[in-house]
């Protein structure tokens, strides 16, 4: 089959279509013919050599896709069934092997391109805000990087759960976009000190910045508050004051979705389907595709995402 | 009434008996005639001016006591009923006002001195290991400072829950004491590198050291593991690597009991009574009093506890 491969391992721009073996199915897996694959920041890190595939998983890039079942393996699925998939890798290809627990139905009214680019973000956001943080009506939630793929989904999901949503972003334009999605409190981090304005008031923070924001995040959290770091775009290391953590009874967590065991992913997928799929069907969460490109243009898609000029998701079509 | 007061606010050794007003009852409180009060490290910090009473709470030292109800206030309790109490303060005195939700029965077979000195540690340990960390059979739990008041209780509680218990302590003698209490893996932190020997294997850590142990604790935690810091005897500040937290999906928490709202304390007290009181009654958890002193000798009790030579609890008798 055709798949995106790194022709020069030292050059992340060397992503090209190449020929690779079609995946062999293992117990409980189905073979999905990929129609569209979502592009994620983690894909860029993988192309740069900084985020290798978990042991035993496909080394092809791509954490989510939509398509049709080409071979149901030992499952009771039907050939031709449309699905979207949470993957540990392998989406940038014509075919991918998927554990049955990581299949989801195409959300009502969604195209393949839309479905392909919503799975990773939906599972990530629901696992963190819903399953881990236990988001409740009336809580204040702070979303950093509100206009990005994770951020724009998290704003809508938190607002749909009845939370008061605060966001940070780098420009007035991005903040207007966040406001349109339902954010209530808007902070341009170049011009205001969000951590002092929100001091001691935030119940849950979903963070993608990491080290440079840790002190401010701890300042912003209310007693009993929770910080969940899901990316470290600003760096990993920081100083932490455990005395403050005690006094405010705070929780600081790091999470990733990709490295979870398959059984945990199946639980996350099932919870996300139950909580989030109805929000997609009735429009409480809208999904915005920034641009759709051919699979062969993976390198250009990565460059575009890395430029920071993308609001919404990028999709590769096979 | 008589109570322990700081006669010279700048000198923690100036704790003396003095005359103060008997507490006035607020709604939902009972007046307890104190027979015995437990001594905790937090009491030393308070005498040193480093751990003031929460707003609205008694400024008298003492976080736990046992005694009899002298005035039931508006509750349906009986005068003379024996109780032990979780307090935000006020135990180093003849009388203390206690919210009804913070009363517990005297554990079966316990003396007043024993009951007075088990409440704070029992609520602290169960809140953290049971309610927050959700300790389960077969998990590996690491207890730092295993021979102290919190440590020796936590070892027995974790072992009673079916966990494999690892401890650190400063001498072979203290480690033998921990082993007698049920600890399975013993580390003399002066002679071995517990964090490398336990690397990636510990599910829950109960820490009283803080900053200097953070890096080692994160190394020792297994994927999905939890660190709970309940004291910072070695210092508050440390460097943290949020990338490691993400890769291992770790949780770092700080907690304190004293500053919780009364409703939360009532929930903790109820959960502790249900889970831990049976363990006290049937001997799965043994309680060791190091020494009982008269209330007037509070300063000497603090000096003794601060010396590090205490295994088990100190009690002041009124």
PDB file of N, CA, C and O in Angstrom, chain B residues 169-198:
ATOM      1  N   UNK B 169      13.506   5.080  56.002  1.00  0.00           N
ATOM      2  CA  UNK B 169      13.751   5.605  57.347  1.00  0.00           C
ATOM      3  C   UNK B 169      15.260   5.798  57.495  1.00  0.00           C
ATOM      4  O   UNK B 169      16.038   5.402  56.613  1.00  0.00           O
ATOM      5  N   UNK B 170      15.669   6.405  58.600  1.00  0.00           N
ATOM      6  CA  UNK B 170      17.066   6.833  58.727  1.00  0.00           C
ATOM      7  C   UNK B 170      17.964   5.832  59.453  1.00  0.00           C
ATOM      8  O   UNK B 170      19.168   6.057  59.572  1.00  0.00           O
ATOM      9  N   UNK B 171      17.407   4.732  59.979  1.00  0.00           N
ATOM     10  CA  UNK B 171      18.258   3.780  60.709  1.00  0.00           C
ATOM     11  C   UNK B 171      17.693   2.371  60.624  1.00  0.00           C
ATOM     12  O   UNK B 171      16.504   2.189  60.355  1.00  0.00           O
ATOM     13  N   UNK B 172      18.557   1.411  60.890  1.00  0.00           N
ATOM     14  CA  UNK B 172      18.129   0.008  60.875  1.00  0.00           C
ATOM     15  C   UNK B 172      17.087  -0.238  61.965  1.00  0.00           C
ATOM     16  O   UNK B 172      16.155  -1.018  61.778  1.00  0.00           O
ATOM     17  N   UNK B 173      17.263   0.442  63.092  1.00  0.00           N
ATOM     18  CA  UNK B 173      16.311   0.266  64.192  1.00  0.00           C
ATOM     19  C   UNK B 173      14.903   0.721  63.776  1.00  0.00           C
ATOM     20  O   UNK B 173      13.915   0.027  64.019  1.00  0.00           O
ATOM     21  N   UNK B 174      14.837   1.888  63.145  1.00  0.00           N
ATOM     22  CA  UNK B 174      13.536   2.389  62.696  1.00  0.00           C
ATOM     23  C   UNK B 174      12.947   1.472  61.622  1.00  0.00           C
ATOM     24  O   UNK B 174      11.732   1.256  61.571  1.00  0.00           O
ATOM     25  N   UNK B 175      13.807   0.923  60.764  1.00  0.00           N
ATOM     26  CA  UNK B 175      13.304   0.036  59.713  1.00  0.00           C
ATOM     27  C   UNK B 175      12.764  -1.263  60.316  1.00  0.00           C
ATOM     28  O   UNK B 175      11.776  -1.811  59.834  1.00  0.00           O
ATOM     29  N   UNK B 176      13.429  -1.759  61.390  1.00  0.00           N
ATOM     30  CA  UNK B 176      12.899  -2.964  62.058  1.00  0.00           C
ATOM     31  C   UNK B 176      11.507  -2.682  62.628  1.00  0.00           C
ATOM     32  O   UNK B 176      10.614  -3.517  62.556  1.00  0.00           O
ATOM     33  N   UNK B 177      11.337  -1.481  63.188  1.00  0.00           N
ATOM     34  CA  UNK B 177      10.032  -1.064  63.709  1.00  0.00           C
ATOM     35  C   UNK B 177       8.993  -1.060  62.582  1.00  0.00           C
ATOM     36  O   UNK B 177       7.875  -1.575  62.743  1.00  0.00           O
ATOM     37  N   UNK B 178       9.368  -0.533  61.424  1.00  0.00           N
ATOM     38  CA  UNK B 178       8.462  -0.510  60.267  1.00  0.00           C
ATOM     39  C   UNK B 178       8.123  -1.925  59.825  1.00  0.00           C
ATOM     40  O   UNK B 178       6.979  -2.221  59.465  1.00  0.00           O
ATOM     41  N   UNK B 179       9.127  -2.808  59.835  1.00  0.00           N
ATOM     42  CA  UNK B 179       8.907  -4.198  59.419  1.00  0.00           C
ATOM     43  C   UNK B 179       7.914  -4.876  60.364  1.00  0.00           C
ATOM     44  O   UNK B 179       7.007  -5.600  59.925  1.00  0.00           O
ATOM     45  N   UNK B 180       8.079  -4.613  61.667  1.00  0.00           N
ATOM     46  CA  UNK B 180       7.138  -5.161  62.660  1.00  0.00           C
ATOM     47  C   UNK B 180       5.706  -4.692  62.394  1.00  0.00           C
ATOM     48  O   UNK B 180       4.749  -5.406  62.692  1.00  0.00           O
ATOM     49  N   UNK B 181       5.570  -3.496  61.831  1.00  0.00           N
ATOM     50  CA  UNK B 181       4.228  -2.960  61.551  1.00  0.00           C
ATOM     51  C   UNK B 181       3.645  -3.504  60.252  1.00  0.00           C
ATOM     52  O   UNK B 181       2.480  -3.266  59.955  1.00  0.00           O
ATOM     53  N   UNK B 182       4.484  -4.225  59.472  1.00  0.00           N
ATOM     54  CA  UNK B 182       3.956  -4.842  58.259  1.00  0.00           C
ATOM     55  C   UNK B 182       4.589  -4.371  56.964  1.00  0.00           C
ATOM     56  O   UNK B 182       4.164  -4.790  55.881  1.00  0.00           O
ATOM     57  N   UNK B 183       5.633  -3.520  57.031  1.00  0.00           N
ATOM     58  CA  UNK B 183       6.290  -3.062  55.805  1.00  0.00           C
ATOM     59  C   UNK B 183       7.050  -4.217  55.152  1.00  0.00           C
ATOM     60  O   UNK B 183       7.636  -5.049  55.840  1.00  0.00           O
ATOM     61  N   UNK B 184       7.014  -4.260  53.806  1.00  0.00           N
ATOM     62  CA  UNK B 184       7.630  -5.366  53.082  1.00  0.00           C
ATOM     63  C   UNK B 184       9.011  -5.013  52.524  1.00  0.00           C
ATOM     64  O   UNK B 184       9.890  -5.855  52.447  1.00  0.00           O
ATOM     65  N   UNK B 185       9.186  -3.766  52.096  1.00  0.00           N
ATOM     66  CA  UNK B 185      10.442  -3.342  51.464  1.00  0.00           C
ATOM     67  C   UNK B 185      11.011  -2.187  52.268  1.00  0.00           C
ATOM     68  O   UNK B 185      10.353  -1.163  52.447  1.00  0.00           O
ATOM     69  N   UNK B 186      12.254  -2.369  52.777  1.00  0.00           N
ATOM     70  CA  UNK B 186      12.829  -1.415  53.734  1.00  0.00           C
ATOM     71  C   UNK B 186      14.042  -0.718  53.131  1.00  0.00           C
ATOM     72  O   UNK B 186      14.956  -1.377  52.644  1.00  0.00           O
ATOM     73  N   UNK B 187      14.060   0.612  53.152  1.00  0.00           N
ATOM     74  CA  UNK B 187      15.185   1.364  52.604  1.00  0.00           C
ATOM     75  C   UNK B 187      15.730   2.353  53.628  1.00  0.00           C
ATOM     76  O   UNK B 187      15.018   3.259  54.054  1.00  0.00           O
ATOM     77  N   UNK B 188      16.980   2.139  54.018  1.00  0.00           N
ATOM     78  CA  UNK B 188      17.701   3.109  54.835  1.00  0.00           C
ATOM     79  C   UNK B 188      18.192   4.203  53.889  1.00  0.00           C
ATOM     80  O   UNK B 188      19.093   3.967  53.081  1.00  0.00           O
ATOM     81  N   UNK B 189      17.577   5.400  53.975  1.00  0.00           N
ATOM     82  CA  UNK B 189      17.891   6.413  52.957  1.00  0.00           C
ATOM     83  C   UNK B 189      19.291   6.982  53.089  1.00  0.00           C
ATOM     84  O   UNK B 189      19.775   7.666  52.194  1.00  0.00           O
ATOM     85  N   UNK B 190      19.954   6.685  54.219  1.00  0.00           N
ATOM     86  CA  UNK B 190      21.356   7.120  54.330  1.00  0.00           C
ATOM     87  C   UNK B 190      22.297   6.183  53.564  1.00  0.00           C
ATOM     88  O   UNK B 190      23.437   6.533  53.275  1.00  0.00           O
ATOM     89  N   UNK B 191      21.825   4.973  53.278  1.00  0.00           N
ATOM     90  CA  UNK B 191      22.728   3.963  52.710  1.00  0.00           C
ATOM     91  C   UNK B 191      22.315   3.442  51.338  1.00  0.00           C
ATOM     92  O   UNK B 191      23.119   2.790  50.667  1.00  0.00           O
ATOM     93  N   UNK B 192      21.075   3.679  50.933  1.00  0.00           N
ATOM     94  CA  UNK B 192      20.656   3.116  49.638  1.00  0.00           C
ATOM     95  C   UNK B 192      19.912   4.172  48.844  1.00  0.00           C
ATOM     96  O   UNK B 192      19.420   5.155  49.388  1.00  0.00           O
ATOM     97  N   UNK B 193      19.859   3.966  47.515  1.00  0.00           N
ATOM     98  CA  UNK B 193      19.120   4.887  46.664  1.00  0.00           C
ATOM     99  C   UNK B 193      17.755   4.269  46.369  1.00  0.00           C
ATOM    100  O   UNK B 193      17.561   3.565  45.382  1.00  0.00           O
ATOM    101  N   UNK B 194      16.814   4.533  47.278  1.00  0.00           N
ATOM    102  CA  UNK B 194      15.483   3.946  47.154  1.00  0.00           C
ATOM    103  C   UNK B 194      14.834   4.266  45.809  1.00  0.00           C
ATOM    104  O   UNK B 194      14.114   3.457  45.251  1.00  0.00           O
ATOM    105  N   UNK B 195      15.123   5.466  45.256  1.00  0.00           N
ATOM    106  CA  UNK B 195      14.415   5.869  44.039  1.00  0.00           C
ATOM    107  C   UNK B 195      14.862   5.032  42.842  1.00  0.00           C
ATOM    108  O   UNK B 195      14.070   4.774  41.936  1.00  0.00           O
ATOM    109  N   UNK B 196      16.129   4.598  42.838  1.00  0.00           N
ATOM    110  CA  UNK B 196      16.584   3.750  41.730  1.00  0.00           C
ATOM    111  C   UNK B 196      16.152   2.301  41.927  1.00  0.00           C
ATOM    112  O   UNK B 196      15.792   1.608  40.991  1.00  0.00           O
ATOM    113  N   UNK B 197      16.172   1.865  43.187  1.00  0.00           N
ATOM    114  CA  UNK B 197      15.762   0.475  43.429  1.00  0.00           C
ATOM    115  C   UNK B 197      14.267   0.278  43.162  1.00  0.00           C
ATOM    116  O   UNK B 197      13.841  -0.807  42.776  1.00  0.00           O
ATOM    117  N   UNK B 198      13.483   1.326  43.368  1.00  0.00           N
ATOM    118  CA  UNK B 198      12.025   1.215  43.169  1.00  0.00           C
ATOM    119  C   UNK B 198      11.582   1.749  41.804  1.00  0.00           C
ATOM    120  O   UNK B 198      10.386   1.746  41.488  1.00  0.00           O
TER     121      UNK B 198
END
